[in-house]
Amino acid sequence: MASTAEPKKKIAIIGAGLVGSLASINFARQGHEVHIYEFREDIRTAELVQGRSINLALSRRGQTALAAIGLEKEIVANSILMKGRMTHDLQGNTKEILYDPLHGQGLFSVGRKYLNEKLLNLAEKNPNIHMHFEKKLVTAKLDNGDLIFKDLKTNVDVKENADLIVGCDGAYSQVRAQMIKRPGFSFSQQYIRHGYLELCIPAKDGEFQMPPNYLHIWPRHSFMMIALPNKDKSFTVTLSMPFETFESIQTENDLLDFFDEHYPDATALIGKDRLLKDFFKSKPQHMVSIKCNSYNIGSKAVILGDAAHAMVPYYGQGMNCGFEDCTLLDKILSQSGITINDALKQFSESRWEDANAMCDLAMYNYIEMRDLVTKRTFFMRKKIDEFLHCLMPDTWVPLYNSVSFSNMPYTKCIDNRKWQDNIYKNIILVVCALVVAQFIILLYSYLN
């Protein structure tokens, strides 16, 4: 790996989650001294890990990042392949929708905690990486790298300094909060009116209760439920629907009636007692979509992952997109003679449009999963896409394939889809014109 033209830096990474852990490894491999600061306790020793526990869908972009640090094979081996979606209708009937019938590619369901632990373990082996847990960022002066943390064990403020501050501290990033105050920094956030609540389909007699190699979906037009398989033969279930629908369920009878009406087959899978316990033990969580431009402040600060581009989870690209941030930044920093300042500028300028595009795609996929998969037009389009992809595998790449099974820039994925849509429209116009012409010919023959 090529070295940078500048002396090695002291880098402070805020956040020891998935993206922060991966970023620390990449920076350390470049020879920099890396300090990771995390406000939570070490998840590897914590009895109860707070935060999101929704399963992750590992796809090509994430696999590429893990392969670069030698973890891909181990992670994939400890994940479950999901070769497609399986929809559940109101009568309990199921329908298989393969992601990639031509090549058999799929997504890998992997536990968030498991993957985070593996990344932290690998980071800990690098002598250039130093970990600091239960350190909450209080203030950050991005121009000079001064940082103040609250030590949550002692309740004492700790002052630190770094040449580069890397914000990997999630959708509610404190590093980004400092960037927002600066002129020229564009920022938008959008909360959707739908929330999510996590449930569980447990194993039965030590086995899965549903076919394991699928992402299961119960599409109900304005809301939905999904389930991803776990290695312990359970399924992590996510119920997504408008907050007003959640609020309409106040009693145990309300909940059981709601599931009997909308998810009758799921009630038996989850179990009534567990359903009641899991539903009422917590409140539905908000989902936010965040877009930024730019991602850096000179050579002093940069944001990655959800701190730069939080997205709703319905395309399974949040982690993959964050990992791709690390891959692209590492590639830029590896260029011979490049400075940190130029590398961060190049990363920011080349990345923000793609990440913003993925935020939009994630919003679209929620509509597809909860509603469009129930429509005949969706299956007709998918079958045509599959046929054309089989005929022209390098030319006609369906949108889902390009997003999940390639490293194609997200904006290019959308451009390809628009190009395909235009061809569809032209074909439809030609077919309609031929039908009308045939009708006119037949009518003329009849009248004469």
XYZ file of C-alpha atoms in Angstrom:
448
model
C 0.000 0.000 0.000
C 1.450 3.336 -1.039
C 2.212 5.871 1.670
C 1.015 9.458 1.708
C 3.400 12.326 1.000
C 2.869 13.817 4.449
C 4.094 12.615 7.840
C 1.823 10.090 9.527
C -1.085 11.639 11.396
C -2.734 11.237 14.759
C -6.313 10.408 13.892
C -9.285 10.498 16.252
C -12.207 8.374 15.140
C -15.453 9.194 16.918
C -17.558 6.046 17.121
C -16.533 2.394 17.396
C -19.452 1.019 15.409
C -19.180 -0.828 12.127
C -17.876 2.051 10.005
C -15.652 3.501 12.721
C -14.013 0.126 13.348
C -13.379 -0.462 9.649
C -12.074 3.067 9.136
C -9.632 2.633 12.030
C -8.203 -0.499 10.415
C -7.745 1.217 7.054
C -6.072 4.288 8.559
C -3.802 2.138 10.726
C -2.748 0.080 7.724
C -1.687 3.362 6.118
C 0.655 3.830 9.081
C -1.294 6.475 11.011
C -1.733 6.510 14.791
C -5.430 5.937 15.405
C -7.485 6.568 18.541
C -11.105 5.350 18.629
C -13.489 7.034 21.077
C -16.827 5.390 21.849
C -19.443 6.633 24.329
C -20.797 3.117 24.943
C -19.007 0.395 26.838
C -17.135 -2.233 24.856
C -19.822 -4.356 23.186
C -17.545 -7.393 23.457
C -17.824 -7.389 27.242
C -21.211 -5.720 27.734
C -24.019 -7.889 29.082
C -26.681 -5.862 27.272
C -25.861 -3.969 24.108
C -28.013 -0.907 23.588
C -28.881 0.444 20.191
C -30.153 -1.080 16.975
C -30.061 -4.853 16.683
C -31.776 -5.209 13.318
C -29.967 -7.773 11.217
C -27.742 -6.551 8.442
C -27.920 -7.552 4.785
C -24.337 -7.828 3.565
C -23.993 -7.298 -0.187
C -21.202 -6.797 -2.715
C -20.016 -3.363 -1.563
C -19.681 -4.543 2.021
C -18.018 -7.772 0.935
C -15.469 -5.781 -1.070
C -14.552 -3.738 2.010
C -14.260 -6.830 4.214
C -12.190 -8.675 1.602
C -9.651 -5.825 1.660
C -8.948 -6.470 5.358
C -9.163 -10.259 5.133
C -12.504 -10.760 6.892
C -14.912 -11.503 4.053
C -14.665 -15.305 4.029
C -15.091 -15.618 7.795
C -18.065 -13.248 7.898
C -19.807 -14.903 4.942
C -19.212 -18.345 6.444
C -21.000 -17.205 9.610
C -23.904 -15.590 7.780
C -27.015 -16.961 6.100
C -27.494 -16.576 2.369
C -30.793 -14.974 1.374
C -31.310 -15.826 -2.291
C -34.461 -13.784 -2.633
C -37.623 -12.452 -1.079
C -40.515 -14.609 0.052
C -43.806 -12.757 0.302
C -46.655 -13.782 2.609
C -50.230 -12.854 1.673
C -53.244 -12.561 3.977
C -54.154 -16.207 3.462
C -50.671 -17.351 4.468
C -49.654 -18.245 0.907
C -46.031 -17.571 0.014
C -44.340 -16.547 -3.217
C -40.638 -16.750 -4.025
C -38.979 -13.778 -5.739
C -35.335 -14.553 -6.487
C -32.888 -11.659 -6.454
C -30.726 -12.982 -9.284
C -32.037 -16.067 -11.104
C -29.241 -15.833 -13.685
C -26.212 -15.972 -11.368
C -27.781 -17.080 -8.081
C -26.401 -14.113 -6.151
C -27.965 -13.153 -2.845
C -27.588 -11.138 0.324
C -26.051 -12.424 3.536
C -27.933 -12.000 6.799
C -25.363 -11.199 9.483
C -25.718 -10.138 13.096
C -24.739 -6.533 13.808
C -23.060 -7.338 17.130
C -21.160 -10.295 15.690
C -19.755 -8.249 12.805
C -18.867 -5.304 15.038
C -17.015 -7.605 17.423
C -15.011 -9.145 14.596
C -13.963 -5.709 13.356
C -12.997 -4.554 16.854
C -10.995 -7.720 17.454
C -9.069 -7.175 14.231
C -8.529 -3.502 15.051
C -7.256 -4.348 18.511
C -4.487 -6.493 17.025
C -3.002 -3.480 15.243
C -0.460 -1.663 17.457
C -1.347 1.646 15.769
C -4.929 1.501 17.080
C -5.888 2.596 20.614
C -9.440 2.152 21.897
C -11.200 4.356 24.433
C -14.653 3.276 25.567
C -17.215 5.196 27.606
C -15.835 8.485 26.315
C -18.593 10.848 25.216
C -17.641 13.702 22.905
C -18.592 17.029 24.497
C -16.940 19.587 22.220
C -14.833 19.476 19.080
C -12.894 22.361 17.569
C -12.448 21.140 14.025
C -9.926 23.777 12.936
C -7.260 22.846 15.490
C -8.296 19.288 16.391
C -9.036 19.995 20.064
C -11.483 17.521 21.611
C -13.112 17.280 25.025
C -14.626 13.978 26.146
C -16.621 13.149 29.245
C -15.249 10.010 30.860
C -18.476 8.236 31.775
C -16.741 6.078 34.369
C -15.227 8.942 36.351
C -17.427 11.842 35.168
C -14.239 13.808 34.455
C -13.556 15.810 31.300
C -10.634 14.576 29.220
C -8.867 16.811 26.689
C -7.364 15.321 23.523
C -5.944 16.606 20.257
C -5.745 15.067 16.788
C -4.469 15.994 13.344
C -7.647 14.579 11.787
C -11.084 14.023 13.317
C -13.188 11.314 11.665
C -16.882 11.366 12.534
C -18.318 7.852 12.437
C -20.826 8.612 15.167
C -24.051 7.835 13.386
C -27.140 9.665 12.230
C -27.051 12.043 15.210
C -23.359 12.786 14.783
C -21.749 15.310 17.105
C -18.960 15.873 14.575
C -21.487 16.724 11.882
C -23.240 19.046 14.327
C -20.054 21.121 14.368
C -19.828 21.099 10.575
C -23.403 22.364 10.196
C -22.412 25.615 11.908
C -19.962 26.443 9.152
C -20.881 28.499 6.051
C -21.256 26.490 2.861
C -22.152 23.196 4.529
C -25.393 21.830 3.052
C -27.503 19.563 5.232
C -31.006 18.132 5.122
C -32.871 15.595 7.196
C -36.236 13.989 6.658
C -38.110 11.915 9.188
C -40.602 9.579 7.585
C -43.982 9.159 9.229
C -43.380 5.442 9.669
C -41.630 3.837 12.621
C -40.306 0.349 13.252
C -40.500 -2.144 16.085
C -38.449 -5.289 16.451
C -40.041 -8.679 17.132
C -38.765 -12.248 16.938
C -39.812 -15.573 15.443
C -38.039 -18.103 17.676
C -36.695 -21.463 16.615
C -39.002 -24.441 17.175
C -37.516 -27.759 18.245
C -34.119 -26.368 17.268
C -35.117 -25.601 13.679
C -36.284 -22.670 11.567
C -40.045 -22.216 11.405
C -39.825 -20.821 7.854
C -37.502 -21.434 4.882
C -34.260 -19.749 6.035
C -32.678 -18.613 2.771
C -35.042 -15.730 2.146
C -35.868 -12.251 3.306
C -39.489 -12.784 4.301
C -41.952 -9.964 3.615
C -45.557 -9.451 4.638
C -46.509 -6.542 2.291
C -49.679 -4.741 3.316
C -49.603 -1.684 1.003
C -49.279 1.095 3.606
C -47.144 -0.957 6.006
C -45.243 -4.226 6.154
C -43.321 -6.714 8.221
C -40.018 -8.365 7.289
C -37.988 -11.192 8.813
C -34.302 -12.071 8.432
C -32.788 -15.423 9.470
C -30.311 -15.843 12.329
C -27.702 -18.513 12.959
C -29.598 -19.690 16.055
C -32.543 -20.652 13.770
C -34.640 -17.669 14.824
C -35.788 -14.744 12.657
C -35.371 -11.091 13.514
C -38.695 -9.469 12.624
C -39.183 -5.776 11.883
C -42.676 -4.322 11.871
C -42.810 -1.023 9.938
C -45.930 1.128 9.763
C -47.226 4.667 10.332
C -46.944 5.971 13.874
C -50.701 6.537 13.981
C -51.198 2.820 13.323
C -48.850 1.976 16.195
C -50.740 4.436 18.391
C -54.054 2.775 17.578
C -52.844 -0.395 19.308
C -53.224 0.265 23.025
C -54.280 -3.047 24.566
C -53.364 -6.695 24.218
C -56.663 -7.368 22.456
C -55.953 -4.513 20.025
C -52.650 -6.140 19.105
C -54.027 -9.650 18.715
C -56.931 -8.364 16.606
C -54.500 -6.366 14.443
C -52.296 -9.400 13.800
C -55.287 -11.664 13.197
C -56.420 -9.221 10.506
C -53.102 -8.410 8.845
C -50.581 -11.117 9.803
C -52.584 -14.231 10.754
C -49.798 -16.699 9.894
C -47.192 -14.691 11.842
C -49.087 -14.848 15.137
C -48.554 -18.590 15.396
C -44.907 -18.278 14.337
C -44.088 -15.621 16.936
C -46.376 -16.997 19.648
C -49.043 -14.900 21.349
C -47.192 -14.517 24.655
C -43.948 -13.468 22.977
C -45.767 -11.143 20.593
C -47.455 -9.326 23.474
C -44.227 -9.114 25.463
C -42.017 -7.862 22.618
C -44.524 -5.400 21.190
C -45.261 -3.572 24.416
C -41.774 -3.629 25.945
C -40.536 -0.737 23.777
C -41.788 2.105 21.639
C -41.541 2.241 17.843
C -38.342 3.888 16.652
C -38.038 6.794 14.241
C -36.302 6.573 10.864
C -34.466 9.483 9.332
C -32.869 10.191 5.974
C -29.898 12.584 6.070
C -28.000 14.152 3.190
C -24.892 16.345 3.374
C -22.491 18.202 1.149
C -19.603 18.312 1.727
C -18.109 15.636 3.991
C -14.878 17.308 5.032
C -13.416 20.435 6.632
C -10.073 20.824 4.893
C -7.567 18.322 6.219
C -8.941 18.495 9.772
C -12.243 16.596 9.737
C -14.324 14.169 7.686
C -17.580 12.283 8.269
C -18.341 8.741 7.098
C -21.270 6.337 7.178
C -24.541 7.411 8.773
C -22.929 10.637 9.975
C -22.685 11.654 6.313
C -25.686 9.894 4.778
C -28.157 8.181 7.066
C -30.838 6.309 5.150
C -33.953 4.300 5.907
C -33.063 0.601 6.101
C -35.212 -0.805 3.307
C -32.545 -1.380 0.667
C -30.137 -2.986 3.111
C -27.435 -0.545 1.983
C -26.748 1.523 5.107
C -23.813 -0.567 6.276
C -22.720 -1.425 2.742
C -22.703 2.239 1.747
C -20.738 3.153 4.892
C -18.221 0.394 4.219
C -17.884 1.635 0.646
C -17.029 5.080 2.072
C -14.061 3.458 3.797
C -13.043 1.566 0.661
C -13.119 4.664 -1.543
C -11.320 6.893 0.970
C -8.642 4.250 1.508
C -8.140 3.968 -2.260
C -7.769 7.738 -2.609
C -5.324 7.961 0.304
C -3.265 5.202 -1.318
C -2.515 7.370 -4.349
C 1.162 8.210 -4.541
C 2.043 11.658 -3.230
C -1.469 12.751 -2.309
C -1.955 14.926 0.763
C -4.645 14.391 3.402
C -6.244 17.691 2.407
C -6.462 16.749 -1.271
C -7.588 13.204 -0.458
C -10.456 14.333 1.752
C -11.540 16.933 -0.783
C -11.460 14.381 -3.595
C -13.416 11.879 -1.489
C -16.081 14.391 -0.557
C -16.537 15.735 -4.078
C -16.756 12.271 -5.609
C -18.986 10.693 -2.965
C -21.820 12.955 -1.858
C -23.975 12.629 -4.981
C -23.767 8.832 -4.924
C -24.637 8.660 -1.230
C -27.558 11.053 -1.662
C -28.787 8.913 -4.541
C -28.712 5.855 -2.292
C -30.802 7.692 0.311
C -33.435 8.231 -2.382
C -33.269 4.598 -3.508
C -33.801 3.433 0.072
C -36.962 5.508 0.287
C -38.196 4.027 -3.003
C -37.519 0.448 -1.927
C -39.779 0.817 1.110
C -42.656 1.500 -1.281
C -41.616 -1.446 -3.439
C -41.424 -3.869 -0.515
C -44.660 -2.904 1.200
C -46.791 -2.323 -1.922
C -45.342 -2.843 -5.401
C -44.412 -6.513 -4.816
C -48.161 -7.241 -4.613
C -48.856 -5.907 -8.124
C -48.775 -7.832 -11.400
C -46.963 -4.995 -13.143
C -44.031 -5.467 -10.740
C -43.655 -9.132 -11.693
C -44.077 -8.397 -15.394
C -41.278 -5.823 -15.247
C -39.085 -8.169 -13.228
C -39.560 -11.036 -15.702
C -38.715 -8.800 -18.652
C -35.647 -7.469 -16.808
C -34.509 -11.017 -16.079
C -34.977 -12.051 -19.714
C -33.039 -9.067 -21.072
C -30.334 -9.494 -18.418
C -29.938 -13.102 -19.548
C -29.578 -11.990 -23.183
C -27.313 -9.008 -22.415
C -25.750 -9.598 -18.951
C -23.244 -6.757 -19.259
C -25.601 -4.259 -20.901
C -28.994 -4.761 -19.268
C -28.440 -4.889 -15.510
C -31.609 -4.576 -13.366
C -31.588 -1.847 -10.740
C -31.528 -4.211 -7.755
C -28.620 -6.174 -9.213
C -26.552 -3.073 -9.873
C -27.132 -1.737 -6.356
C -26.662 -4.977 -4.427
C -24.395 -7.145 -6.574
C -21.942 -4.663 -8.059
C -19.743 -1.736 -7.063
C -21.297 0.498 -9.710
C -21.706 4.089 -8.427
C -25.225 4.590 -7.128
C -25.862 7.504 -9.489
C -24.910 5.243 -12.422
C -27.373 2.631 -11.114
C -30.143 5.216 -11.285
C -29.030 6.433 -14.722
C -29.169 2.842 -15.993
C -32.681 2.466 -14.629
C -33.801 5.685 -16.348
C -32.275 4.468 -19.621
C -34.129 1.173 -19.272
C -37.396 2.967 -18.430
C -37.087 5.054 -21.604
C -36.605 1.912 -23.678
C -39.694 0.380 -22.060
C -41.722 3.480 -22.858
C -40.549 3.467 -26.473
C -41.371 -0.231 -26.824
C -44.846 0.352 -25.403
C -45.395 3.269 -27.788
C -44.304 1.154 -30.766
C -46.541 -1.743 -29.713
C -49.492 0.607 -29.218
C -48.843 2.184 -32.615
C -48.741 -1.246 -34.278
C -51.974 -2.258 -32.570
C -53.694 0.934 -33.678
C -52.352 0.513 -37.238
C -53.574 -3.089 -37.351
C -56.976 -1.984 -36.082
C -57.197 0.707 -38.759
C -56.241 -1.800 -41.480
C -58.861 -4.288 -40.286
C -61.499 -1.563 -40.041
C -60.666 -0.323 -43.548
C -60.895 -3.884 -44.917
C -64.239 -4.398 -43.186
C -65.727 -1.165 -44.527
C -64.564 -1.900 -48.046
